[in-house]
Amino acid sequence: MIAGVIAFLLVDVVLVVFAISLNRSSGAAPEPETLPTVGVEASSTPTPTAPPVVPAPRFLVATSPTSAWRSSPGECGGADAVLESTTDGGATWAPHSTGDDAVHEVLALAPIDQTQVSVVGKAGDGCTTTSVFSSFTSGDFWQSYPETLSSYSYVDPADRATLIVTGSAQATPCSPALQAVATTDRVLAVCAGQVAEFIPSAQTWSTTDVPGVLAVTPTDTGSTVAVSGAEGCAGIAIEALPSPLGGAPATVLGCVADETSPLAATLSQSGSTLWLWSGGTTRISQDGGVTW
């Protein structure tokens, strides 16, 4: 009896061990747990864009097809303005001093005739705008005329949101105004990407967008502008604008293709002769900007 029970127990143990062994040999290893992937969105890098061209103020007045005056702006407390003239179409330039009342910062140049010019600027120890300086001797001698200051129009760098028009302050529709040029019946101003025109007799402004505009000069029918980055011109495009502004679109006149870094430029027109001073080079077009 006891022997039978022992035999039964031994058989049972053998069966249990066999079952365990069978499960281990036939069971597949568990698949490793796959962790969810956390998606990180790649940051998009914006395509860099070129900064807008901001014209650097400078001054140029053509008095004939071969004669002109020009000046760097200068700065009170910094480098004085450099005033020069040419009588050979810009091949050579002669420097001039305005005498004892030295003009430190030029605000406007205005022609009197082929050899005479007036300068509006900040002068003297106080570097103030109190007079107009004119030369009737081709720049050899200068005379101060404070009583004529109210006849001139200009932009004061101390307040480029305002245009001084014949002694009266006018808030500009575009700001900051970087350049201004006046005729007897209107004033043109250049801002970053815009040109503005003021008609004193009507006390009205008109504006037009001109992306990349560098300089403007008045003509009999409107104005001529120098433009950087214009389609189809790798250098400075020359375009015509009507008066008043904002009506007909600009008309492309020509292209100065070899001026590839036009950050400082100014224009002046005398009859059909258009002068362009850009960088360190002065160019002349005898057909209003079509060819150079």
mmCIF file of C-alpha atoms in Angstrom:
data_model
loop_
_atom_site.group_PDB
_atom_site.id
_atom_site.type_symbol
_atom_site.label_atom_id
_atom_site.label_comp_id
_atom_site.label_asym_id
_atom_site.label_seq_id
_atom_site.Cartn_x
_atom_site.Cartn_y
_atom_site.Cartn_z
ATOM 1 C CA MET A 1 0.000 0.000 0.000
ATOM 2 C CA ILE A 2 2.682 2.463 1.016
ATOM 3 C CA ALA A 3 4.825 1.415 -1.874
ATOM 4 C CA GLY A 4 1.942 2.177 -4.254
ATOM 5 C CA VAL A 5 1.446 5.644 -2.852
ATOM 6 C CA ILE A 6 5.152 6.401 -3.156
ATOM 7 C CA ALA A 7 5.166 5.200 -6.729
ATOM 8 C CA PHE A 8 2.145 7.397 -7.534
ATOM 9 C CA LEU A 9 3.834 10.449 -6.034
ATOM 10 C CA LEU A 10 7.017 9.841 -7.997
ATOM 11 C CA VAL A 11 5.080 9.568 -11.239
ATOM 12 C CA ASP A 12 3.237 12.783 -10.430
ATOM 13 C CA VAL A 13 6.523 14.649 -9.778
ATOM 14 C CA VAL A 14 7.954 13.372 -13.045
ATOM 15 C CA LEU A 15 4.873 14.579 -14.947
ATOM 16 C CA VAL A 16 5.037 18.068 -13.375
ATOM 17 C CA VAL A 17 8.759 18.425 -14.185
ATOM 18 C CA PHE A 18 8.103 17.251 -17.761
ATOM 19 C CA ALA A 19 5.300 19.780 -18.218
ATOM 20 C CA ILE A 20 7.445 22.641 -16.951
ATOM 21 C CA SER A 21 10.289 21.638 -19.232
ATOM 22 C CA LEU A 22 7.944 21.422 -22.217
ATOM 23 C CA ASN A 23 6.568 24.951 -21.623
ATOM 24 C CA ARG A 24 10.058 26.442 -21.405
ATOM 25 C CA SER A 25 11.284 24.798 -24.600
ATOM 26 C CA SER A 26 8.273 25.630 -26.760
ATOM 27 C CA GLY A 27 7.386 29.125 -25.436
ATOM 28 C CA ALA A 28 8.595 32.119 -27.647
ATOM 29 C CA ALA A 29 10.483 34.903 -25.971
ATOM 30 C CA PRO A 30 8.241 37.908 -25.302
ATOM 31 C CA GLU A 31 8.484 40.776 -27.805
ATOM 32 C CA PRO A 32 10.191 43.803 -26.331
ATOM 33 C CA GLU A 33 7.835 46.651 -25.691
ATOM 34 C CA THR A 34 7.988 49.272 -28.379
ATOM 35 C CA LEU A 35 7.942 52.755 -26.910
ATOM 36 C CA PRO A 36 6.017 55.383 -28.815
ATOM 37 C CA THR A 37 8.192 57.791 -30.780
ATOM 38 C CA VAL A 38 7.746 61.393 -29.776
ATOM 39 C CA GLY A 39 7.784 63.483 -32.970
ATOM 40 C CA VAL A 40 9.841 66.701 -32.821
ATOM 41 C CA GLU A 41 8.822 69.106 -35.546
ATOM 42 C CA ALA A 42 11.862 70.543 -37.293
ATOM 43 C CA SER A 43 12.145 74.248 -36.790
ATOM 44 C CA SER A 44 11.714 76.121 -40.038
ATOM 45 C CA THR A 45 14.479 78.616 -40.801
ATOM 46 C CA PRO A 46 13.104 81.646 -42.615
ATOM 47 C CA THR A 47 14.809 82.581 -45.847
ATOM 48 C CA PRO A 48 16.925 85.651 -45.162
ATOM 49 C CA THR A 49 15.830 88.724 -47.035
ATOM 50 C CA ALA A 50 17.998 91.638 -48.008
ATOM 51 C CA PRO A 51 17.530 94.734 -45.839
ATOM 52 C CA PRO A 52 15.725 97.604 -47.515
ATOM 53 C CA VAL A 53 17.957 100.063 -49.274
ATOM 54 C CA VAL A 54 18.087 103.304 -47.364
ATOM 55 C CA PRO A 55 19.498 106.188 -49.345
ATOM 56 C CA ALA A 56 22.374 108.095 -47.798
ATOM 57 C CA PRO A 57 21.805 111.846 -48.079
ATOM 58 C CA ARG A 58 24.167 113.854 -50.261
ATOM 59 C CA PHE A 59 23.738 116.880 -52.504
ATOM 60 C CA LEU A 60 24.246 117.572 -56.211
ATOM 61 C CA VAL A 61 23.216 120.586 -58.300
ATOM 62 C CA ALA A 62 23.846 120.701 -62.046
ATOM 63 C CA THR A 63 24.127 124.256 -63.370
ATOM 64 C CA SER A 64 24.910 123.355 -67.003
ATOM 65 C CA PRO A 65 25.707 120.266 -69.097
ATOM 66 C CA THR A 66 29.345 120.513 -67.890
ATOM 67 C CA SER A 67 29.150 122.399 -64.566
ATOM 68 C CA ALA A 68 27.848 121.230 -61.201
ATOM 69 C CA TRP A 69 28.232 121.549 -57.444
ATOM 70 C CA ARG A 70 28.130 118.720 -54.950
ATOM 71 C CA SER A 71 28.537 118.216 -51.212
ATOM 72 C CA SER A 72 28.670 115.490 -48.625
ATOM 73 C CA PRO A 73 26.178 116.167 -45.810
ATOM 74 C CA GLY A 74 28.682 116.627 -42.975
ATOM 75 C CA GLU A 75 27.710 116.409 -39.340
ATOM 76 C CA CYS A 76 27.797 118.809 -36.406
ATOM 77 C CA GLY A 77 30.384 117.463 -33.994
ATOM 78 C CA GLY A 78 31.738 115.151 -36.694
ATOM 79 C CA ALA A 79 33.342 115.510 -40.098
ATOM 80 C CA ASP A 80 32.496 118.779 -41.852
ATOM 81 C CA ALA A 81 30.692 118.795 -45.173
ATOM 82 C CA VAL A 82 32.942 118.751 -48.243
ATOM 83 C CA LEU A 83 31.764 121.211 -50.908
ATOM 84 C CA GLU A 84 33.108 120.821 -54.460
ATOM 85 C CA SER A 85 32.489 122.095 -57.984
ATOM 86 C CA THR A 86 33.295 120.921 -61.506
ATOM 87 C CA THR A 87 33.381 122.669 -64.867
ATOM 88 C CA ASP A 88 34.510 119.692 -66.970
ATOM 89 C CA GLY A 89 31.585 117.328 -66.638
ATOM 90 C CA GLY A 90 32.776 115.753 -63.403
ATOM 91 C CA ALA A 91 36.236 114.743 -64.609
ATOM 92 C CA THR A 92 37.773 116.875 -61.848
ATOM 93 C CA TRP A 93 36.322 118.514 -58.736
ATOM 94 C CA ALA A 94 37.665 121.552 -56.877
ATOM 95 C CA PRO A 95 37.060 121.826 -53.098
ATOM 96 C CA HIS A 96 35.677 125.014 -51.566
ATOM 97 C CA SER A 97 35.463 126.538 -48.110
ATOM 98 C CA THR A 98 32.625 128.858 -47.139
ATOM 99 C CA GLY A 99 35.043 131.088 -45.264
ATOM 100 C CA ASP A 100 35.059 132.179 -41.642
ATOM 101 C CA ASP A 101 31.487 131.007 -41.109
ATOM 102 C CA ALA A 102 32.337 127.466 -42.105
ATOM 103 C CA VAL A 103 29.345 125.307 -42.945
ATOM 104 C CA HIS A 104 29.667 122.116 -40.926
ATOM 105 C CA GLU A 105 26.481 120.385 -42.062
ATOM 106 C CA VAL A 106 24.826 121.044 -45.442
ATOM 107 C CA LEU A 107 21.019 120.981 -45.643
ATOM 108 C CA ALA A 108 20.485 122.179 -49.215
ATOM 109 C CA LEU A 109 22.277 123.307 -52.362
ATOM 110 C CA ALA A 110 20.532 125.690 -54.752
ATOM 111 C CA PRO A 111 21.857 126.971 -58.109
ATOM 112 C CA ILE A 112 21.963 130.666 -58.929
ATOM 113 C CA ASP A 113 23.530 130.432 -62.384
ATOM 114 C CA GLN A 114 26.219 128.374 -64.124
ATOM 115 C CA THR A 115 28.978 129.469 -61.733
ATOM 116 C CA GLN A 116 27.041 130.508 -58.614
ATOM 117 C CA VAL A 117 25.445 128.479 -55.861
ATOM 118 C CA SER A 118 23.798 128.951 -52.486
ATOM 119 C CA VAL A 119 24.335 126.684 -49.499
ATOM 120 C CA VAL A 120 21.894 126.226 -46.627
ATOM 121 C CA GLY A 121 23.613 124.654 -43.672
ATOM 122 C CA LYS A 122 24.530 124.609 -40.019
ATOM 123 C CA ALA A 123 27.497 126.863 -39.431
ATOM 124 C CA GLY A 124 29.571 128.655 -36.834
ATOM 125 C CA ASP A 125 30.584 127.638 -33.339
ATOM 126 C CA GLY A 126 26.987 126.804 -32.430
ATOM 127 C CA CYS A 127 26.408 124.803 -35.621
ATOM 128 C CA THR A 128 23.022 126.462 -36.198
ATOM 129 C CA THR A 129 20.890 127.169 -39.257
ATOM 130 C CA THR A 130 20.651 130.943 -39.325
ATOM 131 C CA SER A 131 21.744 131.939 -42.816
ATOM 132 C CA VAL A 132 22.279 131.139 -46.470
ATOM 133 C CA PHE A 133 25.808 131.301 -47.866
ATOM 134 C CA SER A 134 26.232 132.346 -51.503
ATOM 135 C CA SER A 135 29.225 132.733 -53.769
ATOM 136 C CA PHE A 136 29.290 134.948 -56.858
ATOM 137 C CA THR A 137 32.952 134.199 -57.573
ATOM 138 C CA SER A 138 32.800 130.490 -58.418
ATOM 139 C CA GLY A 139 33.383 129.565 -54.785
ATOM 140 C CA ASP A 140 36.398 131.759 -54.070
ATOM 141 C CA PHE A 141 34.535 134.135 -51.733
ATOM 142 C CA TRP A 142 31.285 133.698 -49.816
ATOM 143 C CA GLN A 143 28.711 136.034 -48.324
ATOM 144 C CA SER A 144 26.136 135.334 -45.608
ATOM 145 C CA TYR A 145 22.486 136.222 -46.353
ATOM 146 C CA PRO A 146 20.379 135.446 -43.264
ATOM 147 C CA GLU A 147 17.397 137.384 -44.632
ATOM 148 C CA THR A 148 16.950 134.888 -47.484
ATOM 149 C CA LEU A 149 16.805 131.716 -45.349
ATOM 150 C CA SER A 150 12.989 131.652 -45.419
ATOM 151 C CA SER A 151 13.096 131.318 -49.214
ATOM 152 C CA TYR A 152 14.659 127.849 -49.094
ATOM 153 C CA SER A 153 13.342 124.349 -48.478
ATOM 154 C CA TYR A 154 15.242 121.496 -46.856
ATOM 155 C CA VAL A 155 15.242 118.554 -44.447
ATOM 156 C CA ASP A 156 16.913 119.012 -41.077
ATOM 157 C CA PRO A 157 18.508 115.729 -39.904
ATOM 158 C CA ALA A 158 17.472 116.635 -36.358
ATOM 159 C CA ASP A 159 13.792 116.166 -37.361
ATOM 160 C CA ARG A 160 13.304 114.030 -40.449
ATOM 161 C CA ALA A 161 9.536 113.837 -39.896
ATOM 162 C CA THR A 162 9.318 117.490 -40.909
ATOM 163 C CA LEU A 163 10.123 119.306 -44.119
ATOM 164 C CA ILE A 164 11.012 122.991 -44.017
ATOM 165 C CA VAL A 165 9.251 124.609 -46.980
ATOM 166 C CA THR A 166 10.172 128.281 -47.486
ATOM 167 C CA GLY A 167 10.482 128.819 -43.765
ATOM 168 C CA SER A 168 7.393 126.829 -42.751
ATOM 169 C CA ALA A 169 7.485 123.369 -41.166
ATOM 170 C CA GLN A 170 5.403 120.721 -42.938
ATOM 171 C CA ALA A 171 4.843 117.233 -41.528
ATOM 172 C CA THR A 172 5.902 114.714 -44.162
ATOM 173 C CA PRO A 173 3.507 111.899 -45.164
ATOM 174 C CA CYS A 174 6.448 109.494 -45.128
ATOM 175 C CA SER A 175 9.137 109.402 -42.493
ATOM 176 C CA PRO A 176 12.016 109.703 -42.150
ATOM 177 C CA ALA A 177 12.592 112.073 -45.046
ATOM 178 C CA LEU A 178 16.137 111.475 -46.243
ATOM 179 C CA GLN A 179 16.522 113.898 -49.119
ATOM 180 C CA ALA A 180 14.646 116.942 -50.383
ATOM 181 C CA VAL A 181 14.942 119.077 -53.497
ATOM 182 C CA ALA A 182 12.887 122.136 -54.329
ATOM 183 C CA THR A 183 11.790 124.133 -57.352
ATOM 184 C CA THR A 184 9.876 127.394 -57.382
ATOM 185 C CA ASP A 185 6.520 125.605 -57.215
ATOM 186 C CA ARG A 186 7.052 122.245 -55.484
ATOM 187 C CA VAL A 187 9.253 120.230 -53.142
ATOM 188 C CA LEU A 188 10.179 116.578 -53.599
ATOM 189 C CA ALA A 189 11.279 114.347 -50.733
ATOM 190 C CA VAL A 190 12.743 110.849 -50.662
ATOM 191 C CA CYS A 191 11.888 108.408 -47.880
ATOM 192 C CA ALA A 192 12.763 104.720 -47.603
ATOM 193 C CA GLY A 193 10.775 103.189 -50.457
ATOM 194 C CA GLN A 194 8.642 106.274 -51.131
ATOM 195 C CA VAL A 195 8.694 109.636 -52.894
ATOM 196 C CA ALA A 196 6.571 112.535 -51.665
ATOM 197 C CA GLU A 197 5.699 115.805 -53.399
ATOM 198 C CA PHE A 198 4.451 118.988 -51.732
ATOM 199 C CA ILE A 199 2.711 121.772 -53.652
ATOM 200 C CA PRO A 200 3.007 124.939 -51.515
ATOM 201 C CA SER A 201 0.363 126.875 -53.450
ATOM 202 C CA ALA A 202 -2.247 124.199 -52.696
ATOM 203 C CA GLN A 203 -0.741 123.013 -49.401
ATOM 204 C CA THR A 204 -1.171 119.418 -50.604
ATOM 205 C CA TRP A 205 0.959 116.288 -50.525
ATOM 206 C CA SER A 206 1.018 113.386 -52.963
ATOM 207 C CA THR A 207 3.059 110.203 -52.544
ATOM 208 C CA THR A 208 3.947 107.065 -54.426
ATOM 209 C CA ASP A 209 5.725 103.850 -53.471
ATOM 210 C CA VAL A 210 9.085 103.385 -55.171
ATOM 211 C CA PRO A 211 10.855 100.392 -53.593
ATOM 212 C CA GLY A 212 14.608 100.926 -53.585
ATOM 213 C CA VAL A 213 14.450 104.633 -54.411
ATOM 214 C CA LEU A 214 17.782 106.372 -53.872
ATOM 215 C CA ALA A 215 17.320 109.908 -55.170
ATOM 216 C CA VAL A 216 14.935 112.220 -56.989
ATOM 217 C CA THR A 217 15.264 115.336 -59.140
ATOM 218 C CA PRO A 218 12.466 117.484 -60.575
ATOM 219 C CA THR A 219 11.784 117.756 -64.310
ATOM 220 C CA ASP A 220 9.408 119.897 -66.360
ATOM 221 C CA THR A 221 6.700 117.219 -66.312
ATOM 222 C CA GLY A 222 7.361 115.460 -63.005
ATOM 223 C CA SER A 223 10.513 113.943 -61.608
ATOM 224 C CA THR A 224 13.277 111.472 -62.326
ATOM 225 C CA VAL A 225 14.279 108.871 -59.736
ATOM 226 C CA ALA A 226 17.257 106.584 -59.243
ATOM 227 C CA VAL A 227 16.192 103.134 -58.058
ATOM 228 C CA SER A 228 18.156 100.168 -56.708
ATOM 229 C CA GLY A 229 16.926 96.600 -57.169
ATOM 230 C CA ALA A 230 14.523 97.333 -60.021
ATOM 231 C CA GLU A 231 13.527 94.399 -62.201
ATOM 232 C CA GLY A 232 15.745 94.070 -65.245
ATOM 233 C CA CYS A 233 18.508 96.345 -63.942
ATOM 234 C CA ALA A 234 21.382 94.982 -61.880
ATOM 235 C CA GLY A 235 22.592 98.466 -60.945
ATOM 236 C CA ILE A 236 20.693 101.755 -60.741
ATOM 237 C CA ALA A 237 17.502 102.079 -62.773
ATOM 238 C CA ILE A 238 16.482 105.532 -63.966
ATOM 239 C CA GLU A 239 12.727 106.072 -63.979
ATOM 240 C CA ALA A 240 10.347 108.967 -64.643
ATOM 241 C CA LEU A 241 7.421 109.840 -62.357
ATOM 242 C CA PRO A 242 4.478 112.111 -63.208
ATOM 243 C CA SER A 243 3.293 115.076 -61.162
ATOM 244 C CA PRO A 244 1.273 114.867 -58.992
ATOM 245 C CA LEU A 245 2.484 111.517 -57.695
ATOM 246 C CA GLY A 246 0.316 108.440 -57.358
ATOM 247 C CA GLY A 247 -1.257 108.640 -60.809
ATOM 248 C CA ALA A 248 0.431 106.972 -63.759
ATOM 249 C CA PRO A 249 3.099 104.357 -62.982
ATOM 250 C CA ALA A 250 6.797 105.069 -63.331
ATOM 251 C CA THR A 251 8.328 104.919 -66.799
ATOM 252 C CA VAL A 252 11.690 103.171 -67.108
ATOM 253 C CA LEU A 253 14.207 105.384 -68.889
ATOM 254 C CA GLY A 254 17.516 103.557 -68.569
ATOM 255 C CA CYS A 255 19.895 101.537 -66.421
ATOM 256 C CA VAL A 256 23.346 102.182 -64.986
ATOM 257 C CA ALA A 257 24.251 98.514 -64.910
ATOM 258 C CA ASP A 258 27.798 98.759 -63.568
ATOM 259 C CA GLU A 259 26.838 100.498 -60.298
ATOM 260 C CA THR A 260 26.191 97.389 -58.197
ATOM 261 C CA SER A 261 26.474 98.915 -54.688
ATOM 262 C CA PRO A 262 24.322 102.054 -54.900
ATOM 263 C CA LEU A 263 23.855 103.002 -51.257
ATOM 264 C CA ALA A 264 24.748 106.668 -51.659
ATOM 265 C CA ALA A 265 23.418 108.402 -54.740
ATOM 266 C CA THR A 266 21.917 111.667 -55.849
ATOM 267 C CA LEU A 267 20.567 113.118 -59.104
ATOM 268 C CA SER A 268 20.359 116.534 -60.702
ATOM 269 C CA GLN A 269 19.024 117.584 -64.088
ATOM 270 C CA SER A 270 19.859 120.590 -66.254
ATOM 271 C CA GLY A 271 17.783 120.588 -69.426
ATOM 272 C CA SER A 272 18.160 117.154 -70.988
ATOM 273 C CA THR A 273 21.437 116.525 -69.154
ATOM 274 C CA LEU A 274 21.050 114.260 -66.139
ATOM 275 C CA TRP A 275 23.821 113.934 -63.573
ATOM 276 C CA LEU A 276 24.206 110.929 -61.263
ATOM 277 C CA TRP A 277 26.617 110.894 -58.329
ATOM 278 C CA SER A 278 26.844 107.414 -56.855
ATOM 279 C CA GLY A 279 29.611 106.141 -54.617
ATOM 280 C CA GLY A 280 32.766 107.872 -55.807
ATOM 281 C CA THR A 281 31.699 108.235 -59.440
ATOM 282 C CA THR A 282 29.876 111.020 -61.280
ATOM 283 C CA ARG A 283 28.099 110.082 -64.511
ATOM 284 C CA ILE A 284 26.339 112.230 -67.101
ATOM 285 C CA SER A 285 23.513 111.319 -69.468
ATOM 286 C CA GLN A 286 22.838 113.677 -72.361
ATOM 287 C CA ASP A 287 19.411 112.172 -73.077
ATOM 288 C CA GLY A 288 17.734 112.396 -69.661
ATOM 289 C CA GLY A 289 18.949 109.059 -68.303
ATOM 290 C CA VAL A 290 18.458 106.716 -71.273
ATOM 291 C CA THR A 291 22.164 106.257 -71.998
ATOM 292 C CA TRP A 292 25.220 107.057 -69.898
#
